[in-house]
Coordinates of C-alpha atoms in Angstrom, one line a residue:
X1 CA 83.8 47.3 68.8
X2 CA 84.6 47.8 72.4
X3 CA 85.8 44.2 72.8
X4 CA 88.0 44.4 69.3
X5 CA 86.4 41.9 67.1
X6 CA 85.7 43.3 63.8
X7 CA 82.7 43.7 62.0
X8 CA 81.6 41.9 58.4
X9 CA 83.1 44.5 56.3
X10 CA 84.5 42.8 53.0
X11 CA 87.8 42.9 53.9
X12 CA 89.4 39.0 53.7
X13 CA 89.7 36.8 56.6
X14 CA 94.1 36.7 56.5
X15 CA 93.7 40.9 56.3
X16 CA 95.2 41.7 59.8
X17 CA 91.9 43.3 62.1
X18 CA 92.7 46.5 63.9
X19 CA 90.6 47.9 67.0
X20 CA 89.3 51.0 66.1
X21 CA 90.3 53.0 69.3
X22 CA 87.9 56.4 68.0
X23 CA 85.3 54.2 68.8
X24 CA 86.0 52.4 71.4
X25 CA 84.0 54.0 75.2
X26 CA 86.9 56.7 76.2
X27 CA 87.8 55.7 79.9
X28 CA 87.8 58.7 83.0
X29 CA 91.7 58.9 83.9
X30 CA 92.9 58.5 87.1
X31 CA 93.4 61.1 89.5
X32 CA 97.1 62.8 88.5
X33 CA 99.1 61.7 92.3
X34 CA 102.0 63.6 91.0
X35 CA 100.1 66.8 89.9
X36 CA 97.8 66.4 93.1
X37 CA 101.0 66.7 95.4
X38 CA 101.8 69.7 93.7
X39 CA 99.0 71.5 93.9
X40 CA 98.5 70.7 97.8
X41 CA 102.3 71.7 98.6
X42 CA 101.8 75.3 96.5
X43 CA 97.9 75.9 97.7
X44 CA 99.1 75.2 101.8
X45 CA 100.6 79.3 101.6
X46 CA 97.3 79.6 101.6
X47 CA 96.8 78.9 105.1
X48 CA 98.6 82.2 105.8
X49 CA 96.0 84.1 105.3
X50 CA 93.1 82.0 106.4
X51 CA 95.2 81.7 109.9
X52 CA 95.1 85.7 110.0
X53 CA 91.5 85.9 109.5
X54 CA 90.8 83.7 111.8
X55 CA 92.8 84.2 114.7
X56 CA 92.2 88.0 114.8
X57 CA 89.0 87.8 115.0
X58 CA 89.7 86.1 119.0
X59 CA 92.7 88.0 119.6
X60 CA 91.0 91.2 118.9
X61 CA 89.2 91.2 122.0
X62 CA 92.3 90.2 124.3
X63 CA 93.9 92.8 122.1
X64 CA 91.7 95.7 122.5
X65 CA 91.9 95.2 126.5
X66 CA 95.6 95.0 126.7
X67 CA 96.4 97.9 124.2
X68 CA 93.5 99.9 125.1
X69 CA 92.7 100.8 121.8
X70 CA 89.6 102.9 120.3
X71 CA 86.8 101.2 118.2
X72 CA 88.6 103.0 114.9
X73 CA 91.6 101.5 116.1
X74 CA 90.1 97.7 116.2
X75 CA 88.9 98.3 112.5
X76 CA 92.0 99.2 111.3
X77 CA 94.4 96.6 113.0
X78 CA 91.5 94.1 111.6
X79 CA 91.2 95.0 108.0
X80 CA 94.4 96.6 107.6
X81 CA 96.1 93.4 106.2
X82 CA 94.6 93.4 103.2
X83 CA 95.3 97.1 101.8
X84 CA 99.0 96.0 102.7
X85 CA 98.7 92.7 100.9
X86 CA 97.8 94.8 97.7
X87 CA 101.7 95.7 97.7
X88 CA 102.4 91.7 97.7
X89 CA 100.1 90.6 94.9
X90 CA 101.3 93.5 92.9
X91 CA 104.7 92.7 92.9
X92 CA 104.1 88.5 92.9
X93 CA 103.4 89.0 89.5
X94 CA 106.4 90.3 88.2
X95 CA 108.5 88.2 91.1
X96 CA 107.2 85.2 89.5
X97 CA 107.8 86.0 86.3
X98 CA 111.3 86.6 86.9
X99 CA 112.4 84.1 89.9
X100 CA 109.4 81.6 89.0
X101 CA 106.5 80.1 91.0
X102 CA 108.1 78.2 92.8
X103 CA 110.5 80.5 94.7
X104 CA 107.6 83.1 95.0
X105 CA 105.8 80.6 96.7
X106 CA 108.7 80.1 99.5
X107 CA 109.3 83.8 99.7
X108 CA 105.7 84.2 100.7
X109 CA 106.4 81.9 103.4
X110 CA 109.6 83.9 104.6
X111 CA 108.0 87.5 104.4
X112 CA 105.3 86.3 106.3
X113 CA 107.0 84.1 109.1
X114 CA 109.0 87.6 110.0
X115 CA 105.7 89.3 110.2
X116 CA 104.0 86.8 112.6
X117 CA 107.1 86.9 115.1
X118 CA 106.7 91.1 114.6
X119 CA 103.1 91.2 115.8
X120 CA 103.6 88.6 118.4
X121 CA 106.2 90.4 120.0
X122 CA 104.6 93.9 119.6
X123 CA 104.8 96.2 122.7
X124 CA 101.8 98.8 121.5
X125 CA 99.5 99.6 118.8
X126 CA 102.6 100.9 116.4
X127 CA 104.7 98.1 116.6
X128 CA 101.8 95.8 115.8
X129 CA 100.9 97.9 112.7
X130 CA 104.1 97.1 111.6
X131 CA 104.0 93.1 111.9
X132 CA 100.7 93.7 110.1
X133 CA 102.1 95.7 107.1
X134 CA 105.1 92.8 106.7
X135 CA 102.4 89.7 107.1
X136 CA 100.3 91.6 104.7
X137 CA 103.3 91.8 101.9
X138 CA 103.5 87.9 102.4
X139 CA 99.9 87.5 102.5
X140 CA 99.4 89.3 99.2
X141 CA 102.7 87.2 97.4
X142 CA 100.5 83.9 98.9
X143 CA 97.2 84.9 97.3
X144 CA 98.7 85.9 93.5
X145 CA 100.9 82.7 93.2
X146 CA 99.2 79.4 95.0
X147 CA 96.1 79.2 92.6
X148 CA 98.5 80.6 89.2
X149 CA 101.2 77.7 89.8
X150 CA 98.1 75.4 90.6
X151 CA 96.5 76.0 87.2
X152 CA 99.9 76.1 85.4
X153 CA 100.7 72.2 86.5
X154 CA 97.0 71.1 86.8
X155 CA 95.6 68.7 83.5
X156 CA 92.4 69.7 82.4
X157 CA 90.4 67.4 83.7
X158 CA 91.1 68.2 87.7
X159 CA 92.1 71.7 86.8
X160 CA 88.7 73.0 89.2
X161 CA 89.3 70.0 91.5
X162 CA 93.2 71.2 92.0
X163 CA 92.7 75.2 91.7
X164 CA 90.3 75.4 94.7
X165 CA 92.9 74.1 97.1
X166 CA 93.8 77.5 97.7
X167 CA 90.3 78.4 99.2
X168 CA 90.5 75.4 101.1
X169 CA 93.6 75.6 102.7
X170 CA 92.2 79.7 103.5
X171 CA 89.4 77.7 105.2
X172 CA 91.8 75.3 107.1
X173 CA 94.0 78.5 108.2
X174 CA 90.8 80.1 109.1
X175 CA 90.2 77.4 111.4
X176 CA 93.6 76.7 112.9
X177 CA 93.0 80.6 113.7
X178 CA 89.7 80.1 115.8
X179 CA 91.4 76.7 117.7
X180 CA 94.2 79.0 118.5
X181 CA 91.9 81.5 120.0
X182 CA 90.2 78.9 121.9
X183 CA 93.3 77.1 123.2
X184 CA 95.2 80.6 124.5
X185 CA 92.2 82.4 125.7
X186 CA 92.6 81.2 129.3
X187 CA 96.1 82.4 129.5
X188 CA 96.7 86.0 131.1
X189 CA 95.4 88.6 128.7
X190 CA 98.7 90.4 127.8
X191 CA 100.5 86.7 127.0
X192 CA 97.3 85.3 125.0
X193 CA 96.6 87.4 122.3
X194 CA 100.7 87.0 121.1
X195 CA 101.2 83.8 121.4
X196 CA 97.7 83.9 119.1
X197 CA 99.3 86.2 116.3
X198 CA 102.9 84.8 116.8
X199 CA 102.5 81.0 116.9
X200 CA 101.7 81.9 113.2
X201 CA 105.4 81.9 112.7
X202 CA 105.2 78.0 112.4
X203 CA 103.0 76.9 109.0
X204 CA 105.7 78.8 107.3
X205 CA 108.5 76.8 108.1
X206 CA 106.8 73.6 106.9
X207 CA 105.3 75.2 103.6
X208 CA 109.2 76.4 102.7
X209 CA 110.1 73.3 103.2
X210 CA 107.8 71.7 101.5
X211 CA 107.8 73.6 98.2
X212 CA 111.3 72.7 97.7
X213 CA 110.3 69.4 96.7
X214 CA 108.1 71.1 94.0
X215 CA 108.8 71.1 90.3
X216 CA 108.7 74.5 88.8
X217 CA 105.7 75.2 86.8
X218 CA 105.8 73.9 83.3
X219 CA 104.6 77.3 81.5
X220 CA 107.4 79.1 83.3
X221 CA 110.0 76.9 82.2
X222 CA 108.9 77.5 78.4
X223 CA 108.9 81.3 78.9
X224 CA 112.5 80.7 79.9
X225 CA 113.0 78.2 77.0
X226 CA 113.8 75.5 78.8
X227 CA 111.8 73.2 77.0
X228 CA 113.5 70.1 78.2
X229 CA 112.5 70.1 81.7
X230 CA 109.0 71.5 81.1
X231 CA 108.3 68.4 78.5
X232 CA 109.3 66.5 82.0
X233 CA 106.9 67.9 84.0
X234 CA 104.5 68.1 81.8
X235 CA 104.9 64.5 81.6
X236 CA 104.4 63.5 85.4
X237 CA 101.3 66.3 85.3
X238 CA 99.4 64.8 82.6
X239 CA 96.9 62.2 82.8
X240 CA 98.6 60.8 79.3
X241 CA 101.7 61.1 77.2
X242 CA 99.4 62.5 74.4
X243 CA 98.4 65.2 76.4
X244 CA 101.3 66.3 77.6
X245 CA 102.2 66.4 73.7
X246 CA 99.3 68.9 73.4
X247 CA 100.1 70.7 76.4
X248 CA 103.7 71.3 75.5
X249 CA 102.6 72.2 71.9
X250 CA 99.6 75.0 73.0
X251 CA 102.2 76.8 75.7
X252 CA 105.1 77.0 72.6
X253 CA 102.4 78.6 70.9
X254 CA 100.9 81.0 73.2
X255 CA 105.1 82.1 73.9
X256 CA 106.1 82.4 70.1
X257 CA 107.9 79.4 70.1
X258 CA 107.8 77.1 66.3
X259 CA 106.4 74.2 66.9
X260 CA 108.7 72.1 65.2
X261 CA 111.6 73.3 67.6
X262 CA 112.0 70.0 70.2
X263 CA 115.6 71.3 71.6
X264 CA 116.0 71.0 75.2
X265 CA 116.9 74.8 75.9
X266 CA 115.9 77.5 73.6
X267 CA 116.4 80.8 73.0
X268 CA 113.3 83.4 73.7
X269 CA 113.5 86.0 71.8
X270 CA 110.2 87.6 73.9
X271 CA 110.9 87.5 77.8
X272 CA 107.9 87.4 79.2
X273 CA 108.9 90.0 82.3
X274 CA 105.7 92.1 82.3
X275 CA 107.1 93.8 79.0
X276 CA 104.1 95.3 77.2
X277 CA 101.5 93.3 79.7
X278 CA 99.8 96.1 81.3
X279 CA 99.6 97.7 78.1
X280 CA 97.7 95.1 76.7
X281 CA 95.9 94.0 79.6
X282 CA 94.6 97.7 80.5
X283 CA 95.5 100.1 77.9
X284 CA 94.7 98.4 74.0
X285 CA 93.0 94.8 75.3
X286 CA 91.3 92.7 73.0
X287 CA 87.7 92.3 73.3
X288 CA 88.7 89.0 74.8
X289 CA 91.0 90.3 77.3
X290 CA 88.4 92.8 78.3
X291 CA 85.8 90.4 78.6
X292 CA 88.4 88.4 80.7
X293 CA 89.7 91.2 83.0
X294 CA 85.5 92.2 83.2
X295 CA 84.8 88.3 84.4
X296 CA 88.2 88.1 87.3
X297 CA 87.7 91.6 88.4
X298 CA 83.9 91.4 89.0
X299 CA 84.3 87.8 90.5
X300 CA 86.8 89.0 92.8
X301 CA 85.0 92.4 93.9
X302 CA 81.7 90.0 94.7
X303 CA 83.2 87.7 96.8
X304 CA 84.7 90.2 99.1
X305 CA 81.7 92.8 99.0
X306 CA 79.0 89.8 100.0
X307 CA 80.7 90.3 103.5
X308 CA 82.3 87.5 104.5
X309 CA 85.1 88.8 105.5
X310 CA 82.9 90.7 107.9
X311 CA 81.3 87.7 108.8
X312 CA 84.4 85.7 109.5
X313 CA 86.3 88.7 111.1
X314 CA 83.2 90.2 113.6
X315 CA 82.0 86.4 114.3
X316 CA 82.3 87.0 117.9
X317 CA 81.0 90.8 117.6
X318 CA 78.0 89.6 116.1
X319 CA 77.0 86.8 118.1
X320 CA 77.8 89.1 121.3
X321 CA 75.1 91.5 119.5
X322 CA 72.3 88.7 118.9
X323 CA 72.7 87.9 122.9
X324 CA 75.5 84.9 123.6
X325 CA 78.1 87.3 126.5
X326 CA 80.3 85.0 127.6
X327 CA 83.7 85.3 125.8
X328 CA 84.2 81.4 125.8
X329 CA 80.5 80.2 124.7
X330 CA 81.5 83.2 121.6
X331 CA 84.6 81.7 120.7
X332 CA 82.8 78.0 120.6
X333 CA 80.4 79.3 118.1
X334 CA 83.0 80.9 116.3
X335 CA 84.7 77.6 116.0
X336 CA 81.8 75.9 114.7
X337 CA 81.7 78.8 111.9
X338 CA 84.9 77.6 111.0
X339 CA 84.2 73.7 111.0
X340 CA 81.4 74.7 108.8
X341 CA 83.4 76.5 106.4
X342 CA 85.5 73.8 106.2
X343 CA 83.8 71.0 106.0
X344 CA 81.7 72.8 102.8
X345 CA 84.7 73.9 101.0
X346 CA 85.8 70.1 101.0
X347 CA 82.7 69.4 99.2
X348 CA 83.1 72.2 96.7
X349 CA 87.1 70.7 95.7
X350 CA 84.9 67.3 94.4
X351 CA 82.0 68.7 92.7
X352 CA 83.7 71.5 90.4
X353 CA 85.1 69.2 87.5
X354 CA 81.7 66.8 87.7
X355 CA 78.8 69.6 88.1
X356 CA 80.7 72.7 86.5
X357 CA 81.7 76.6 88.0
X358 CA 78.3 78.2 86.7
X359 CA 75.6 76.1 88.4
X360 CA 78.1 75.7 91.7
X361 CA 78.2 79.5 91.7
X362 CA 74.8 80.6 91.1
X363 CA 73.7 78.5 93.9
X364 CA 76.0 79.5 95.7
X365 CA 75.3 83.2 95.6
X366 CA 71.4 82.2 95.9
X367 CA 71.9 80.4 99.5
X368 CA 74.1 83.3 100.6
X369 CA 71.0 86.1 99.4
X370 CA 68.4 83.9 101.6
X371 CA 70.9 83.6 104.8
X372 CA 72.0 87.1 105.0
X373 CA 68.5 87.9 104.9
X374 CA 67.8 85.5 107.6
X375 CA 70.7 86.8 109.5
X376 CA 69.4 90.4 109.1
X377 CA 65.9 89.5 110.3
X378 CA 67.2 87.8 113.2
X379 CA 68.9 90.5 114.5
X380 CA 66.4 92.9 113.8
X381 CA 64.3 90.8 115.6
X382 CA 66.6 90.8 118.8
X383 CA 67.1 94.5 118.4
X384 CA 63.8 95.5 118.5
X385 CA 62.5 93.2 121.4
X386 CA 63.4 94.0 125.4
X387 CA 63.9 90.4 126.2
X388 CA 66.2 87.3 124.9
X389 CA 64.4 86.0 121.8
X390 CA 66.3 82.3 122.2
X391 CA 64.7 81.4 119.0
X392 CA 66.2 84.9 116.7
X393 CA 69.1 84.3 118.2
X394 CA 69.4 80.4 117.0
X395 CA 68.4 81.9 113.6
X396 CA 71.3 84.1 113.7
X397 CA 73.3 81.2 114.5
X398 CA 71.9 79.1 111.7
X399 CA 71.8 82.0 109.0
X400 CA 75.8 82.3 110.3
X401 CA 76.4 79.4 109.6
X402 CA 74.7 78.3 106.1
X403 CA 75.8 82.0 104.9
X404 CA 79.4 80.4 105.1
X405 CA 78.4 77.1 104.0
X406 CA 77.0 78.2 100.7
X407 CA 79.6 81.0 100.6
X408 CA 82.5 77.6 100.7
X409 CA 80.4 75.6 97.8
X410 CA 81.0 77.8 95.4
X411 CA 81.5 81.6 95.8
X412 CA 84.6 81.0 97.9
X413 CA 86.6 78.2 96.0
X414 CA 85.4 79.3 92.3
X415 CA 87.0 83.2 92.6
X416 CA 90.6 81.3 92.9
X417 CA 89.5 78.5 90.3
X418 CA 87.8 81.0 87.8
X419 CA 90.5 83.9 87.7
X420 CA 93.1 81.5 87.6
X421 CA 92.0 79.6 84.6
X422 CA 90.7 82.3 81.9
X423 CA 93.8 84.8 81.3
X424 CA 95.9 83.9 78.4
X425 CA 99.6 82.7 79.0
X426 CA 101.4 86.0 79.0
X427 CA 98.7 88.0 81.1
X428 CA 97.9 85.4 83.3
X429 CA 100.5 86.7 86.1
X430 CA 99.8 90.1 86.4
X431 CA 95.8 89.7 85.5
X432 CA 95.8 87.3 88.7
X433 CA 97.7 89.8 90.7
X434 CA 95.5 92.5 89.7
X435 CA 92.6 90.2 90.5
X436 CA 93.8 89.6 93.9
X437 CA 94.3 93.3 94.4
X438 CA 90.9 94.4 94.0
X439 CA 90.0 91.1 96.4
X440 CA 92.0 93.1 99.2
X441 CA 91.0 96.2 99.1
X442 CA 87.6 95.4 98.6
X443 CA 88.1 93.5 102.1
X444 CA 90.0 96.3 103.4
X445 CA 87.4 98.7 102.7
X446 CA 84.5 96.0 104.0
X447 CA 86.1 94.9 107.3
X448 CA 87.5 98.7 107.8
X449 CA 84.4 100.0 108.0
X450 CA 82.0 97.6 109.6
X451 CA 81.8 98.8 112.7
X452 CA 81.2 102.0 111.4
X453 CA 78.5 100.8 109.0
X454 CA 76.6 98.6 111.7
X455 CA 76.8 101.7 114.4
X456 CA 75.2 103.9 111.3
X457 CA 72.6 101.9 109.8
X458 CA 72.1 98.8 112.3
X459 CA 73.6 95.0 112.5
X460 CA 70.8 94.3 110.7
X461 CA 70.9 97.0 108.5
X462 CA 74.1 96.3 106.9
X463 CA 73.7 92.6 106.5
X464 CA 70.9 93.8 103.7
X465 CA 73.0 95.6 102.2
X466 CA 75.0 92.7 101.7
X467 CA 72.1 90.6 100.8
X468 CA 71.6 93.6 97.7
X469 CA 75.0 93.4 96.7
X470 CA 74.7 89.6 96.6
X471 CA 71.8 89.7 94.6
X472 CA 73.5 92.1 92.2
X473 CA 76.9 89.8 92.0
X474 CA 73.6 87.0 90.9
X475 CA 72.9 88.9 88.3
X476 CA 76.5 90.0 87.1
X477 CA 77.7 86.0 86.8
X478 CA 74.0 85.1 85.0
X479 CA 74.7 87.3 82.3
X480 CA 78.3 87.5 81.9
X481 CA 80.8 84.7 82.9
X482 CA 80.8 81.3 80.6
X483 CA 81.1 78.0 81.8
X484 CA 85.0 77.3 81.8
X485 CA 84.8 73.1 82.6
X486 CA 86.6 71.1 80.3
X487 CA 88.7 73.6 78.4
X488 CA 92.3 74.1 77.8
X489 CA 94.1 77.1 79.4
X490 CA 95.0 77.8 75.9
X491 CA 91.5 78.0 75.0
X492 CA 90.2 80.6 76.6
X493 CA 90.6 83.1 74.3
X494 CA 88.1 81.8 71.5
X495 CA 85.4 81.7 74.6
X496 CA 85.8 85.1 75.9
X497 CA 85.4 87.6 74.0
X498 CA 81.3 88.7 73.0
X499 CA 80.4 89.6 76.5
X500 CA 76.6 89.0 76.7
X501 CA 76.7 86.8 74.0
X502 CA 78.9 84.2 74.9
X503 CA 76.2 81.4 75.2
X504 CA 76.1 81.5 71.2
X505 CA 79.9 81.4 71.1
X506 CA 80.3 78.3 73.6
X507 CA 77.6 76.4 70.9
X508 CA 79.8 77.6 68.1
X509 CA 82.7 76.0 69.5
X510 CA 81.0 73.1 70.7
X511 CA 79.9 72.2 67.0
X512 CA 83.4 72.5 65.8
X513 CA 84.3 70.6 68.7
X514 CA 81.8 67.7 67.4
X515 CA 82.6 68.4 63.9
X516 CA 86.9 67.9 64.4
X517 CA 85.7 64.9 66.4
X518 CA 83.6 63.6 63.6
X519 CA 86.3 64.2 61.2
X520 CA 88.9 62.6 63.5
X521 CA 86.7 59.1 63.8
X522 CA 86.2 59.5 59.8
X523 CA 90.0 59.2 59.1
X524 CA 90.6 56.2 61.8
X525 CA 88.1 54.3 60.0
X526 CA 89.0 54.8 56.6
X527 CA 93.0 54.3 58.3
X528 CA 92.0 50.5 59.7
X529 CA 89.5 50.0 56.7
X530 CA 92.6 50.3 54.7

């Protein structure tokens, strides 16, 4: 039927053959350009963090020699960035539900441009706290908004593919971080270490910028009932006319709009401000919403308490432990950390929407349980021997290394994609922010403490506990988080919802699916046979 020439089927030669287009081979649509621009202009605040992360981990050092400040000290300056990003993503929510995505997203960029120039210019210890408490707020605005506007314009087909540019332009950041490092380490040690923090100043300037060209996000514009120009950018962030139809039609839904109203502007008669939200997201949630909020808290928690914010902050602290002493041979290694991160997380963007979030994540997790075991052995290894052990410490290296590789394939990207994707239209701001918020403090409380943790119980010592906490996270996405390729936003709902169950709701749905499809190709050919 593919080719349109009709089968013997009774009907008379002058009847007029139509193609039967239910049964002709669906083709793959292109790659969305339009949508794709979007989502790389919104996930590049992103880099704001990552560039933190990484360059802190140099500019500590230069840092701790200039300032002369305590090993407590270190910890806090390190990790204090993301308790003070928990006051950003709190408020992003409700920012973006009143000034919209877009204008969140440049406000990120302003908050933390002021806070890069503050620690760059810090004279002591205090003043530096304070450029890290204003980077922070932007940091934390960053985090909530770039994957929720990403999913809100995404079409369902490169929804994973789009929503993991967030942890990829974190892994980009990280990496402009350690080149920075590298590139002002040979300056004098009081001029290095700010022109490390404060040359962050600049990616701001280009993201603002660059958002401006944006289009707000579609599900925001219906929430303000201006259906008009969300039916226009749901147009240019659709792979089809028809879909944007649906689109338009499942968003009116899910904000109490009739379906038959096709006015440009409308009025709402239910803001969606944050009225009512926390209510239903924390005090009387559905069992969907619970099994929802479960899913993006637990995802979010994992990912930090794995360690590899430890891993990517204490790079050069560790590798000074397994033996390498010389500042620039650590800050080499470190780089290569963050080429690895990199270069894996660009794999991870094309593999979501073709091999699914499940089987991406629990490999994922799996790589990172045998590395951190490695990595703990290794140093064990060097700990307990009275001599350089060049071959523990090229497994530290290479347990380093593949720990962040698996941890960019799939832990790192799928948090962002996975969170962002499963809340329901009116939660889906403030469950993201409070997703984000248990991401920071968990970092806070993991890269706050290191030092103290490895002084305690070992270097070794504390990368198995990070191995057991892996293994647990393992066990946690197993048995409770359903696959997510392939549906609607809209959809989530129906799929969430029985908890340890949900494999036998995902084949309900799956045999209505086939059954509506059935019934679909049913009524074309009885339409054409007629």
């Amino acid at each position: 039927m593919a080719d349109g020439k009709p089968e013997r089927n009774g009907l008379s030669s002058g009847q007029s053959q139509l193609p039967i287009p239910a049964f002709d081979p669906p083709k793959k649509p292109k790659r969305n350009k339009y949508a794709l621009a979007c989502a790389f202009l919104a996930s590049m605040t992103s880099i704001l963090l990552g560039y933190d992360i990484g360059v802190m981990s140099g500019a500590i050092i230069y840092i701790q020699r200039d300032l002369k400040i305590t090993e407590v000290q270190k910890e806090v300056v390190m990790g204090i960035l993301n308790v003070y990003s928990l006051l950003g993503s709190a408020a992003a929510g409700r920012t973006s539900d009143w000034i919209g995505r877009r204008y969140t997203i440049i406000l990120a960029g302003v908050i933390f441009f002021a806070g890069a120039l503050l620690m760059g210019f810090a004279t002591n210890y205090a003043f530096l706290m304070v450029g890290r408490f204003v980077a922070g707020i932007g940091v934390g605005y960053a985090l909530m908004i770039a994957p929720v506007y990403t999913a809100e314009v995404s079409p369902a087909s490169a929804r994973g593919f789009l929503t993991s540019f967030p942890e990829v332009f974190i892994n980009f950041g990280i990496l402009l971080g350690y080149v920075s490092n590298f590139a002002f380490s040979k300056l004098p040690t009081n001029l290095g270490w700010r022109f490390m923090l404060g040359i962050g100043a600049v990616p701001p300037v280009f993201i603002a910028l660059g958002v401006l060209a944006m289009p707000e996000s579609p599900r925001w514009l219906v929430m303000q009932g201006r259906l008009g120009d969300a039916k226009r950018v749901l147009d240019k962030t659709s792979d089809s006319l028809e879909e944007s139809k649906l689109r338009l039609s499942e968003i009116k839904s899910a904000a109490g709009i009739p379906e038959h109203c096709t006015d440009d502007v409308v009025t709402v008669s239910k803001k969606h401000h944050g009225e009512g939200v926390w209510r239903d997201l924390l005090v009387r949630p559905t069992p969907a919403v619970r099994h929802i909020l479960m899913c993006a808290v637990g995802i979010h928690f994992f990912q930090q308490a794995s360690g590899i914010d430890s891993v990517v902050l204490y790079s050069p602290t560790i590798f000074g432990i397994a033996g390498i002493q010389n500042d620039t041979d650590k800050l080499l290694v470190t780089m290569a950390v963050g080429f690895t991160k990199t270069i894996f997380i660009l794999v991870a963007t094309f593999l979501l929407d073709k091999i699914g979030r499940r089987p991406l994540l629990l490999s994922s997790v799996a790589g990172m349980i045998l590395s951190l075991t490695g990595l703990a052995i290794g140093l064990f290894i060097i700990k307990g021997s009275d001599h350089r052990v060049v071959w523990a410490i090229a497994l530290c290296i290479t347990a380093v290394l593949s720990y962040v590789a698996f941890f960019s394939i799939g832990m790192g990207p799928i948090t962002w994609v996975y969170s962002s994707e499963i809340f329901p239209l009116k939660l889906r701001a403030q469950g993201c922010s409070m997703g984000v918020a248990i991401n920071r403090v968990t970092s806070g409380v993991i890269t706050m403490t290191f030092i103290s943790l490895y002084n305690a119980i070992s270097l070794g010592g504390a990368f198995f506990l990070y191995a057991g906490v892996a293994v647990v996270a393992w066990v946690f996405f197993y048995t409770l988080l359903p696959e997510t390729q392939g549906r609607t936003l809209e959809e989530m709902e129906t799929l969430f919802g029985t908890f340890f169950k949900w494999r036998s709701t995902a084949r309900a749905l799956k045999e209505k699916k086939g059954e509506s499809n059935e019934q679909v190709e049913m009524a074309n050919s009885t339409t054409t046979g007629n």
